[in-house]
């Protein structure tokens, strides 16, 4: 069972990259995918950075949370422990690590990040799905219609180069969680797919769809 109740964040673990520090890679549209290293050189590990700007109308705090689900060949979570989020900051094998919860989303660059050790992801990994959800969206009356400039990007940690970026641009009023994209391997190559699928059922709705028991 994987509880989605909040624990205190480890603020010292947060590692935010400056989105302007590296040259931007290709910009994707919804449904597009891209080979991350088109020159064929191997990737060792990457950072998946997610960012957003909230504009709450009533002045209430607006807290968004990034998460990742490591899926097997059936595209369902390998286990509940392979759901990486603010209450479970690393997968059992250490292949995916969350750098810590950002409670405000303030500042430039990435708001939250996930570190992916590609060599630790087994050959049987179907994909790693990346999502963002609004904490306590129901009680605060918040949704993605109040979020601007949301994006996901993939950075090569060896070179610091941003390989791709996907910026959400559609109207998401009423949706409280969003699957931004997925990292997957095909024919020995790592690829990223821009998804942009919204949920009105929050983080638990995404987790349930991918076979995680949120209890």
mmCIF file of N, CA and C in Angstrom, residues 55-175:
data_model
loop_
_atom_site.group_PDB
_atom_site.id
_atom_site.type_symbol
_atom_site.label_atom_id
_atom_site.label_comp_id
_atom_site.label_asym_id
_atom_site.label_seq_id
_atom_site.Cartn_x
_atom_site.Cartn_y
_atom_site.Cartn_z
ATOM 1 N N UNK A 55 -1.379 30.802 -10.452
ATOM 2 C CA UNK A 55 -2.009 32.117 -10.291
ATOM 3 C C UNK A 55 -3.329 31.967 -9.526
ATOM 4 N N UNK A 56 -3.257 31.598 -8.246
ATOM 5 C CA UNK A 56 -4.486 31.421 -7.465
ATOM 6 C C UNK A 56 -5.262 32.720 -7.340
ATOM 7 N N UNK A 57 -6.562 32.658 -7.575
ATOM 8 C CA UNK A 57 -7.381 33.866 -7.562
ATOM 9 C C UNK A 57 -7.659 34.369 -6.151
ATOM 10 N N UNK A 58 -7.639 33.473 -5.155
ATOM 11 C CA UNK A 58 -8.022 33.868 -3.802
ATOM 12 C C UNK A 58 -6.831 34.028 -2.866
ATOM 13 N N UNK A 59 -5.614 33.917 -3.383
ATOM 14 C CA UNK A 59 -4.428 34.085 -2.560
ATOM 15 C C UNK A 59 -4.036 32.850 -1.766
ATOM 16 N N UNK A 60 -4.738 31.734 -1.936
ATOM 17 C CA UNK A 60 -4.415 30.513 -1.200
ATOM 18 C C UNK A 60 -3.104 29.917 -1.702
ATOM 19 N N UNK A 61 -2.430 29.195 -0.819
ATOM 20 C CA UNK A 61 -1.209 28.508 -1.228
ATOM 21 C C UNK A 61 -1.517 27.541 -2.359
ATOM 22 N N UNK A 62 -0.563 27.384 -3.254
ATOM 23 C CA UNK A 62 -0.744 26.533 -4.425
ATOM 24 C C UNK A 62 0.466 25.619 -4.507
ATOM 25 N N UNK A 63 0.284 24.348 -4.164
ATOM 26 C CA UNK A 63 1.389 23.399 -4.032
ATOM 27 C C UNK A 63 1.221 22.283 -5.055
ATOM 28 N N UNK A 64 2.142 22.225 -6.028
ATOM 29 C CA UNK A 64 2.133 21.162 -7.026
ATOM 30 C C UNK A 64 3.242 20.160 -6.724
ATOM 31 N N UNK A 65 2.993 18.900 -7.055
ATOM 32 C CA UNK A 65 3.916 17.822 -6.732
ATOM 33 C C UNK A 65 4.228 16.976 -7.961
ATOM 34 N N UNK A 66 5.512 16.751 -8.199
ATOM 35 C CA UNK A 66 5.951 15.875 -9.288
ATOM 36 C C UNK A 66 6.084 14.444 -8.774
ATOM 37 N N UNK A 67 5.849 13.487 -9.646
ATOM 38 C CA UNK A 67 5.985 12.079 -9.286
ATOM 39 C C UNK A 67 6.366 11.268 -10.514
ATOM 40 N N UNK A 68 6.805 10.031 -10.268
ATOM 41 C CA UNK A 68 7.172 9.126 -11.355
ATOM 42 C C UNK A 68 6.708 7.721 -11.014
ATOM 43 N N UNK A 69 6.294 6.986 -12.037
ATOM 44 C CA UNK A 69 5.885 5.588 -11.867
ATOM 45 C C UNK A 69 6.703 4.742 -12.832
ATOM 46 N N UNK A 70 7.465 3.788 -12.268
ATOM 47 C CA UNK A 70 8.249 2.866 -13.093
ATOM 48 C C UNK A 70 7.365 1.679 -13.455
ATOM 49 N N UNK A 71 7.148 1.495 -14.750
ATOM 50 C CA UNK A 71 6.227 0.462 -15.226
ATOM 51 C C UNK A 71 6.975 -0.705 -15.847
ATOM 52 N N UNK A 72 6.378 -1.880 -15.745
ATOM 53 C CA UNK A 72 6.902 -3.066 -16.396
ATOM 54 C C UNK A 72 6.424 -3.157 -17.834
ATOM 55 N N UNK A 73 6.631 -4.304 -18.475
ATOM 56 C CA UNK A 73 6.218 -4.470 -19.876
ATOM 57 C C UNK A 73 4.717 -4.301 -20.095
ATOM 58 N N UNK A 74 3.915 -4.542 -19.024
ATOM 59 C CA UNK A 74 2.461 -4.374 -19.138
ATOM 60 C C UNK A 74 2.025 -2.932 -18.942
ATOM 61 N N UNK A 75 2.997 -2.028 -18.799
ATOM 62 C CA UNK A 75 2.756 -0.599 -18.611
ATOM 63 C C UNK A 75 2.031 -0.300 -17.306
ATOM 64 N N UNK A 76 2.118 -1.216 -16.342
ATOM 65 C CA UNK A 76 1.641 -1.001 -14.985
ATOM 66 C C UNK A 76 2.838 -0.931 -14.048
ATOM 67 N N UNK A 77 2.663 -0.273 -12.895
ATOM 68 C CA UNK A 77 3.749 -0.133 -11.938
ATOM 69 C C UNK A 77 4.341 -1.491 -11.576
ATOM 70 N N UNK A 78 5.663 -1.579 -11.522
ATOM 71 C CA UNK A 78 6.341 -2.817 -11.155
ATOM 72 C C UNK A 78 5.878 -3.260 -9.771
ATOM 73 N N UNK A 79 5.766 -2.316 -8.846
ATOM 74 C CA UNK A 79 5.236 -2.556 -7.501
ATOM 75 C C UNK A 79 4.813 -1.215 -6.928
ATOM 76 N N UNK A 80 4.141 -1.235 -5.775
ATOM 77 C CA UNK A 80 3.761 0.026 -5.140
ATOM 78 C C UNK A 80 4.987 0.869 -4.812
ATOM 79 N N UNK A 81 6.105 0.205 -4.498
ATOM 80 C CA UNK A 81 7.333 0.924 -4.137
ATOM 81 C C UNK A 81 7.989 1.590 -5.336
ATOM 82 N N UNK A 82 7.527 1.278 -6.550
ATOM 83 C CA UNK A 82 8.053 1.914 -7.759
ATOM 84 C C UNK A 82 7.253 3.173 -8.136
ATOM 85 N N UNK A 83 6.412 3.622 -7.228
ATOM 86 C CA UNK A 83 5.720 4.900 -7.344
ATOM 87 C C UNK A 83 6.527 5.905 -6.510
ATOM 88 N N UNK A 84 7.249 6.800 -7.186
ATOM 89 C CA UNK A 84 8.176 7.722 -6.523
ATOM 90 C C UNK A 84 7.513 9.095 -6.449
ATOM 91 N N UNK A 85 7.327 9.592 -5.212
ATOM 92 C CA UNK A 85 6.682 10.882 -5.009
ATOM 93 C C UNK A 85 7.113 11.416 -3.650
ATOM 94 N N UNK A 86 6.417 12.439 -3.121
ATOM 95 C CA UNK A 86 6.897 13.122 -1.920
ATOM 96 C C UNK A 86 6.949 12.244 -0.680
ATOM 97 N N UNK A 87 6.218 11.132 -0.643
ATOM 98 C CA UNK A 87 6.275 10.217 0.498
ATOM 99 C C UNK A 87 7.144 8.992 0.233
ATOM 100 N N UNK A 88 7.725 8.899 -0.941
ATOM 101 C CA UNK A 88 8.599 7.778 -1.301
ATOM 102 C C UNK A 88 9.617 8.321 -2.305
ATOM 103 N N UNK A 89 10.739 8.820 -1.812
ATOM 104 C CA UNK A 89 11.645 9.617 -2.628
ATOM 105 C C UNK A 89 12.584 8.803 -3.505
ATOM 106 N N UNK A 90 12.541 7.491 -3.445
ATOM 107 C CA UNK A 90 13.413 6.684 -4.310
ATOM 108 C C UNK A 90 12.785 5.327 -4.572
ATOM 109 N N UNK A 91 13.011 4.812 -5.781
ATOM 110 C CA UNK A 91 12.568 3.451 -6.111
ATOM 111 C C UNK A 91 13.474 2.451 -5.398
ATOM 112 N N UNK A 92 13.052 1.195 -5.235
ATOM 113 C CA UNK A 92 13.849 0.220 -4.492
ATOM 114 C C UNK A 92 15.258 0.017 -5.035
ATOM 115 N N UNK A 93 15.433 0.114 -6.347
ATOM 116 C CA UNK A 93 16.746 -0.086 -6.960
ATOM 117 C C UNK A 93 17.549 1.198 -7.082
ATOM 118 N N UNK A 94 16.974 2.330 -6.673
ATOM 119 C CA UNK A 94 17.654 3.611 -6.762
ATOM 120 C C UNK A 94 17.697 4.196 -8.160
ATOM 121 N N UNK A 95 16.990 3.588 -9.100
ATOM 122 C CA UNK A 95 17.023 4.067 -10.482
ATOM 123 C C UNK A 95 16.338 5.424 -10.632
ATOM 124 N N UNK A 96 15.332 5.680 -9.818
ATOM 125 C CA UNK A 96 14.598 6.945 -9.879
ATOM 126 C C UNK A 96 14.604 7.557 -8.483
ATOM 127 N N UNK A 97 15.045 8.813 -8.396
ATOM 128 C CA UNK A 97 15.103 9.513 -7.113
ATOM 129 C C UNK A 97 14.483 10.900 -7.246
ATOM 130 N N UNK A 98 13.612 11.205 -6.316
ATOM 131 C CA UNK A 98 12.976 12.524 -6.230
ATOM 132 C C UNK A 98 13.882 13.404 -5.374
ATOM 133 N N UNK A 99 14.162 14.638 -5.816
ATOM 134 C CA UNK A 99 15.096 15.491 -5.080
ATOM 135 C C UNK A 99 14.450 16.266 -3.939
ATOM 136 N N UNK A 100 13.145 16.141 -3.755
ATOM 137 C CA UNK A 100 12.490 16.788 -2.627
ATOM 138 C C UNK A 100 11.329 17.666 -3.029
ATOM 139 N N UNK A 101 10.419 17.849 -2.087
ATOM 140 C CA UNK A 101 9.174 18.574 -2.337
ATOM 141 C C UNK A 101 9.398 20.079 -2.281
ATOM 142 N N UNK A 102 8.902 20.771 -3.291
ATOM 143 C CA UNK A 102 8.911 22.238 -3.331
ATOM 144 C C UNK A 102 7.493 22.696 -3.026
ATOM 145 N N UNK A 103 7.305 23.337 -1.878
ATOM 146 C CA UNK A 103 5.961 23.660 -1.425
ATOM 147 C C UNK A 103 5.368 24.906 -2.067
ATOM 148 N N UNK A 104 6.181 25.722 -2.738
ATOM 149 C CA UNK A 104 5.675 26.991 -3.254
ATOM 150 C C UNK A 104 5.769 27.121 -4.762
ATOM 151 N N UNK A 105 6.754 26.472 -5.405
ATOM 152 C CA UNK A 105 6.946 26.633 -6.841
ATOM 153 C C UNK A 105 7.550 27.961 -7.217
ATOM 154 N N UNK A 106 8.086 28.680 -6.241
ATOM 155 C CA UNK A 106 8.648 29.989 -6.526
ATOM 156 C C UNK A 106 10.042 29.863 -7.131
ATOM 157 N N UNK A 107 10.460 30.880 -7.884
ATOM 158 C CA UNK A 107 11.805 30.911 -8.448
ATOM 159 C C UNK A 107 11.824 30.479 -9.901
ATOM 160 N N UNK A 108 12.968 30.729 -10.537
ATOM 161 C CA UNK A 108 13.148 30.374 -11.933
ATOM 162 C C UNK A 108 13.578 28.918 -12.072
ATOM 163 N N UNK A 109 13.430 28.400 -13.288
ATOM 164 C CA UNK A 109 13.915 27.054 -13.583
ATOM 165 C C UNK A 109 12.958 25.969 -13.120
ATOM 166 N N UNK A 110 13.502 24.782 -12.899
ATOM 167 C CA UNK A 110 12.696 23.648 -12.482
ATOM 168 C C UNK A 110 12.150 23.873 -11.079
ATOM 169 N N UNK A 111 10.899 23.489 -10.867
ATOM 170 C CA UNK A 111 10.322 23.534 -9.529
ATOM 171 C C UNK A 111 10.570 22.238 -8.770
ATOM 172 N N UNK A 112 10.510 21.111 -9.469
ATOM 173 C CA UNK A 112 10.861 19.831 -8.862
ATOM 174 C C UNK A 112 11.580 18.980 -9.903
ATOM 175 N N UNK A 113 12.396 18.048 -9.415
ATOM 176 C CA UNK A 113 13.201 17.230 -10.313
ATOM 177 C C UNK A 113 13.212 15.770 -9.882
ATOM 178 N N UNK A 114 13.380 14.907 -10.872
ATOM 179 C CA UNK A 114 13.588 13.481 -10.647
ATOM 180 C C UNK A 114 14.868 13.073 -11.364
ATOM 181 N N UNK A 115 15.736 12.378 -10.659
ATOM 182 C CA UNK A 115 17.012 11.920 -11.201
ATOM 183 C C UNK A 115 16.862 10.468 -11.640
ATOM 184 N N UNK A 116 17.217 10.187 -12.885
ATOM 185 C CA UNK A 116 17.006 8.862 -13.465
ATOM 186 C C UNK A 116 18.356 8.243 -13.822
ATOM 187 N N UNK A 117 18.693 7.139 -13.172
ATOM 188 C CA UNK A 117 19.900 6.372 -13.495
ATOM 189 C C UNK A 117 19.481 5.307 -14.508
ATOM 190 N N UNK A 118 19.747 5.561 -15.774
ATOM 191 C CA UNK A 118 19.243 4.693 -16.842
ATOM 192 C C UNK A 118 19.840 3.299 -16.778
ATOM 193 N N UNK A 119 21.078 3.181 -16.308
ATOM 194 C CA UNK A 119 21.718 1.873 -16.241
ATOM 195 C C UNK A 119 21.056 0.968 -15.208
ATOM 196 N N UNK A 120 20.383 1.561 -14.229
ATOM 197 C CA UNK A 120 19.721 0.764 -13.195
ATOM 198 C C UNK A 120 18.310 0.332 -13.588
ATOM 199 N N UNK A 121 17.773 0.952 -14.620
ATOM 200 C CA UNK A 121 16.456 0.540 -15.092
ATOM 201 C C UNK A 121 16.606 -0.772 -15.856
ATOM 202 N N UNK A 122 15.932 -1.801 -15.433
ATOM 203 C CA UNK A 122 16.082 -3.106 -16.045
ATOM 204 C C UNK A 122 15.589 -3.153 -17.478
ATOM 205 N N UNK A 123 16.052 -4.169 -18.202
ATOM 206 C CA UNK A 123 15.627 -4.349 -19.596
ATOM 207 C C UNK A 123 14.118 -4.515 -19.707
ATOM 208 N N UNK A 124 13.500 -4.991 -18.629
ATOM 209 C CA UNK A 124 12.056 -5.206 -18.647
ATOM 210 C C UNK A 124 11.239 -3.972 -18.345
ATOM 211 N N UNK A 125 11.900 -2.827 -18.120
ATOM 212 C CA UNK A 125 11.161 -1.595 -17.843
ATOM 213 C C UNK A 125 10.397 -1.159 -19.085
ATOM 214 N N UNK A 126 9.078 -1.001 -18.950
ATOM 215 C CA UNK A 126 8.276 -0.561 -20.080
ATOM 216 C C UNK A 126 8.375 0.933 -20.304
ATOM 217 N N UNK A 127 8.287 1.692 -19.213
ATOM 218 C CA UNK A 127 8.386 3.143 -19.301
ATOM 219 C C UNK A 127 8.450 3.720 -17.893
ATOM 220 N N UNK A 128 8.907 4.954 -17.801
ATOM 221 C CA UNK A 128 8.810 5.724 -16.565
ATOM 222 C C UNK A 128 7.897 6.902 -16.867
ATOM 223 N N UNK A 129 6.769 6.965 -16.177
ATOM 224 C CA UNK A 129 5.745 7.968 -16.419
ATOM 225 C C UNK A 129 5.919 9.110 -15.422
ATOM 226 N N UNK A 130 5.842 10.345 -15.906
ATOM 227 C CA UNK A 130 6.039 11.519 -15.057
ATOM 228 C C UNK A 130 4.747 12.322 -14.975
ATOM 229 N N UNK A 131 4.363 12.654 -13.749
ATOM 230 C CA UNK A 131 3.098 13.345 -13.515
ATOM 231 C C UNK A 131 3.300 14.522 -12.566
ATOM 232 N N UNK A 132 2.347 15.438 -12.594
ATOM 233 C CA UNK A 132 2.289 16.540 -11.632
ATOM 234 C C UNK A 132 0.853 16.623 -11.126
ATOM 235 N N UNK A 133 0.704 16.786 -9.818
ATOM 236 C CA UNK A 133 -0.626 16.876 -9.214
ATOM 237 C C UNK A 133 -0.686 18.079 -8.283
ATOM 238 N N UNK A 134 -1.885 18.581 -8.058
ATOM 239 C CA UNK A 134 -2.104 19.713 -7.165
ATOM 240 C C UNK A 134 -2.503 19.173 -5.802
ATOM 241 N N UNK A 135 -1.700 19.479 -4.791
ATOM 242 C CA UNK A 135 -1.985 18.993 -3.439
ATOM 243 C C UNK A 135 -3.215 19.690 -2.861
ATOM 244 N N UNK A 136 -4.124 18.881 -2.279
ATOM 245 C CA UNK A 136 -5.345 19.384 -1.648
ATOM 246 C C UNK A 136 -6.170 20.239 -2.609
ATOM 247 N N UNK A 137 -6.189 19.824 -3.877
ATOM 248 C CA UNK A 137 -6.898 20.605 -4.897
ATOM 249 C C UNK A 137 -8.385 20.725 -4.595
ATOM 250 N N UNK A 138 -8.998 19.664 -4.103
ATOM 251 C CA UNK A 138 -10.429 19.682 -3.840
ATOM 252 C C UNK A 138 -10.811 20.664 -2.757
ATOM 253 N N UNK A 139 -10.087 20.631 -1.643
ATOM 254 C CA UNK A 139 -10.427 21.507 -0.529
ATOM 255 C C UNK A 139 -10.097 22.968 -0.834
ATOM 256 N N UNK A 140 -9.106 23.191 -1.696
ATOM 257 C CA UNK A 140 -8.710 24.558 -2.027
ATOM 258 C C UNK A 140 -9.384 25.079 -3.298
ATOM 259 N N UNK A 141 -10.133 24.220 -3.979
ATOM 260 C CA UNK A 141 -10.813 24.642 -5.198
ATOM 261 C C UNK A 141 -9.857 25.021 -6.311
ATOM 262 N N UNK A 142 -8.785 24.260 -6.472
ATOM 263 C CA UNK A 142 -7.748 24.588 -7.446
ATOM 264 C C UNK A 142 -7.699 23.547 -8.553
ATOM 265 N N UNK A 143 -7.225 23.969 -9.728
ATOM 266 C CA UNK A 143 -7.080 23.056 -10.852
ATOM 267 C C UNK A 143 -6.029 23.600 -11.809
ATOM 268 N N UNK A 144 -5.726 22.837 -12.844
ATOM 269 C CA UNK A 144 -4.676 23.222 -13.780
ATOM 270 C C UNK A 144 -5.080 24.393 -14.679
ATOM 271 N N UNK A 145 -6.343 24.770 -14.642
ATOM 272 C CA UNK A 145 -6.739 25.978 -15.339
ATOM 273 C C UNK A 145 -6.134 27.224 -14.715
ATOM 274 N N UNK A 146 -5.617 27.096 -13.499
ATOM 275 C CA UNK A 146 -4.969 28.198 -12.791
ATOM 276 C C UNK A 146 -3.437 28.108 -12.861
ATOM 277 N N UNK A 147 -2.938 27.246 -13.713
ATOM 278 C CA UNK A 147 -1.494 27.042 -13.830
ATOM 279 C C UNK A 147 -1.019 27.527 -15.192
ATOM 280 N N UNK A 148 0.032 28.326 -15.198
ATOM 281 C CA UNK A 148 0.622 28.835 -16.436
ATOM 282 C C UNK A 148 2.018 28.246 -16.631
ATOM 283 N N UNK A 149 2.440 28.215 -17.888
ATOM 284 C CA UNK A 149 3.835 27.904 -18.241
ATOM 285 C C UNK A 149 4.321 26.581 -17.664
ATOM 286 N N UNK A 150 3.454 25.575 -17.642
ATOM 287 C CA UNK A 150 3.868 24.262 -17.150
ATOM 288 C C UNK A 150 4.715 23.558 -18.210
ATOM 289 N N UNK A 151 5.783 22.897 -17.766
ATOM 290 C CA UNK A 151 6.670 22.221 -18.714
ATOM 291 C C UNK A 151 7.328 21.013 -18.066
ATOM 292 N N UNK A 152 7.848 20.146 -18.927
ATOM 293 C CA UNK A 152 8.715 19.047 -18.524
ATOM 294 C C UNK A 152 9.894 19.045 -19.483
ATOM 295 N N UNK A 153 11.081 18.768 -18.982
ATOM 296 C CA UNK A 153 12.268 18.740 -19.828
ATOM 297 C C UNK A 153 13.181 17.628 -19.364
ATOM 298 N N UNK A 154 14.022 17.144 -20.286
ATOM 299 C CA UNK A 154 14.981 16.085 -19.983
ATOM 300 C C UNK A 154 16.384 16.615 -20.243
ATOM 301 N N UNK A 155 17.257 16.497 -19.229
ATOM 302 C CA UNK A 155 18.616 17.015 -19.298
ATOM 303 C C UNK A 155 19.615 15.869 -19.155
ATOM 304 N N UNK A 156 20.612 15.851 -20.026
ATOM 305 C CA UNK A 156 21.713 14.891 -19.931
ATOM 306 C C UNK A 156 22.637 15.358 -18.809
ATOM 307 N N UNK A 157 22.753 14.571 -17.751
ATOM 308 C CA UNK A 157 23.545 14.999 -16.604
ATOM 309 C C UNK A 157 25.038 15.075 -16.896
ATOM 310 N N UNK A 158 25.518 14.327 -17.876
ATOM 311 C CA UNK A 158 26.942 14.349 -18.201
ATOM 312 C C UNK A 158 27.344 15.675 -18.836
ATOM 313 N N UNK A 159 26.528 16.155 -19.755
ATOM 314 C CA UNK A 159 26.873 17.369 -20.497
ATOM 315 C C UNK A 159 26.108 18.601 -20.026
ATOM 316 N N UNK A 160 25.015 18.404 -19.268
ATOM 317 C CA UNK A 160 24.160 19.519 -18.876
ATOM 318 C C UNK A 160 23.260 19.999 -19.989
ATOM 319 N N UNK A 161 23.213 19.262 -21.085
ATOM 320 C CA UNK A 161 22.428 19.689 -22.250
ATOM 321 C C UNK A 161 20.969 19.289 -22.104
ATOM 322 N N UNK A 162 20.086 20.239 -22.345
ATOM 323 C CA UNK A 162 18.661 19.927 -22.388
ATOM 324 C C UNK A 162 18.361 19.264 -23.725
ATOM 325 N N UNK A 163 17.848 18.048 -23.674
ATOM 326 C CA UNK A 163 17.610 17.286 -24.890
ATOM 327 C C UNK A 163 16.223 17.501 -25.468
ATOM 328 N N UNK A 164 15.238 17.702 -24.606
ATOM 329 C CA UNK A 164 13.894 17.977 -25.114
ATOM 330 C C UNK A 164 13.079 18.658 -24.047
ATOM 331 N N UNK A 165 12.015 19.300 -24.498
ATOM 332 C CA UNK A 165 11.109 20.046 -23.609
ATOM 333 C C UNK A 165 9.703 19.969 -24.182
ATOM 334 N N UNK A 166 8.737 19.830 -23.276
ATOM 335 C CA UNK A 166 7.329 19.845 -23.672
ATOM 336 C C UNK A 166 6.609 20.849 -22.774
ATOM 337 N N UNK A 167 5.955 21.813 -23.392
ATOM 338 C CA UNK A 167 5.227 22.845 -22.671
ATOM 339 C C UNK A 167 3.725 22.639 -22.869
ATOM 340 N N UNK A 168 2.997 22.506 -21.754
ATOM 341 C CA UNK A 168 1.554 22.330 -21.837
ATOM 342 C C UNK A 168 0.908 23.646 -22.229
ATOM 343 N N UNK A 169 0.002 23.578 -23.172
ATOM 344 C CA UNK A 169 -0.636 24.805 -23.648
ATOM 345 C C UNK A 169 -2.153 24.699 -23.712
ATOM 346 N N UNK A 170 -2.732 23.535 -23.393
ATOM 347 C CA UNK A 170 -4.178 23.393 -23.546
ATOM 348 C C UNK A 170 -4.915 23.819 -22.280
ATOM 349 N N UNK A 171 -6.198 24.080 -22.427
ATOM 350 C CA UNK A 171 -7.045 24.463 -21.295
ATOM 351 C C UNK A 171 -7.288 23.233 -20.431
ATOM 352 N N UNK A 172 -6.915 23.338 -19.152
ATOM 353 C CA UNK A 172 -7.039 22.185 -18.251
ATOM 354 C C UNK A 172 -7.908 22.515 -17.052
ATOM 355 N N UNK A 173 -8.858 23.438 -17.209
ATOM 356 C CA UNK A 173 -9.758 23.787 -16.122
ATOM 357 C C UNK A 173 -10.504 22.543 -15.644
ATOM 358 N N UNK A 174 -10.513 22.310 -14.348
ATOM 359 C CA UNK A 174 -11.179 21.157 -13.774
ATOM 360 C C UNK A 174 -10.259 19.986 -13.510
ATOM 361 N N UNK A 175 -9.098 19.975 -14.149
ATOM 362 C CA UNK A 175 -8.169 18.860 -13.971
ATOM 363 C C UNK A 175 -7.216 19.161 -12.823
#
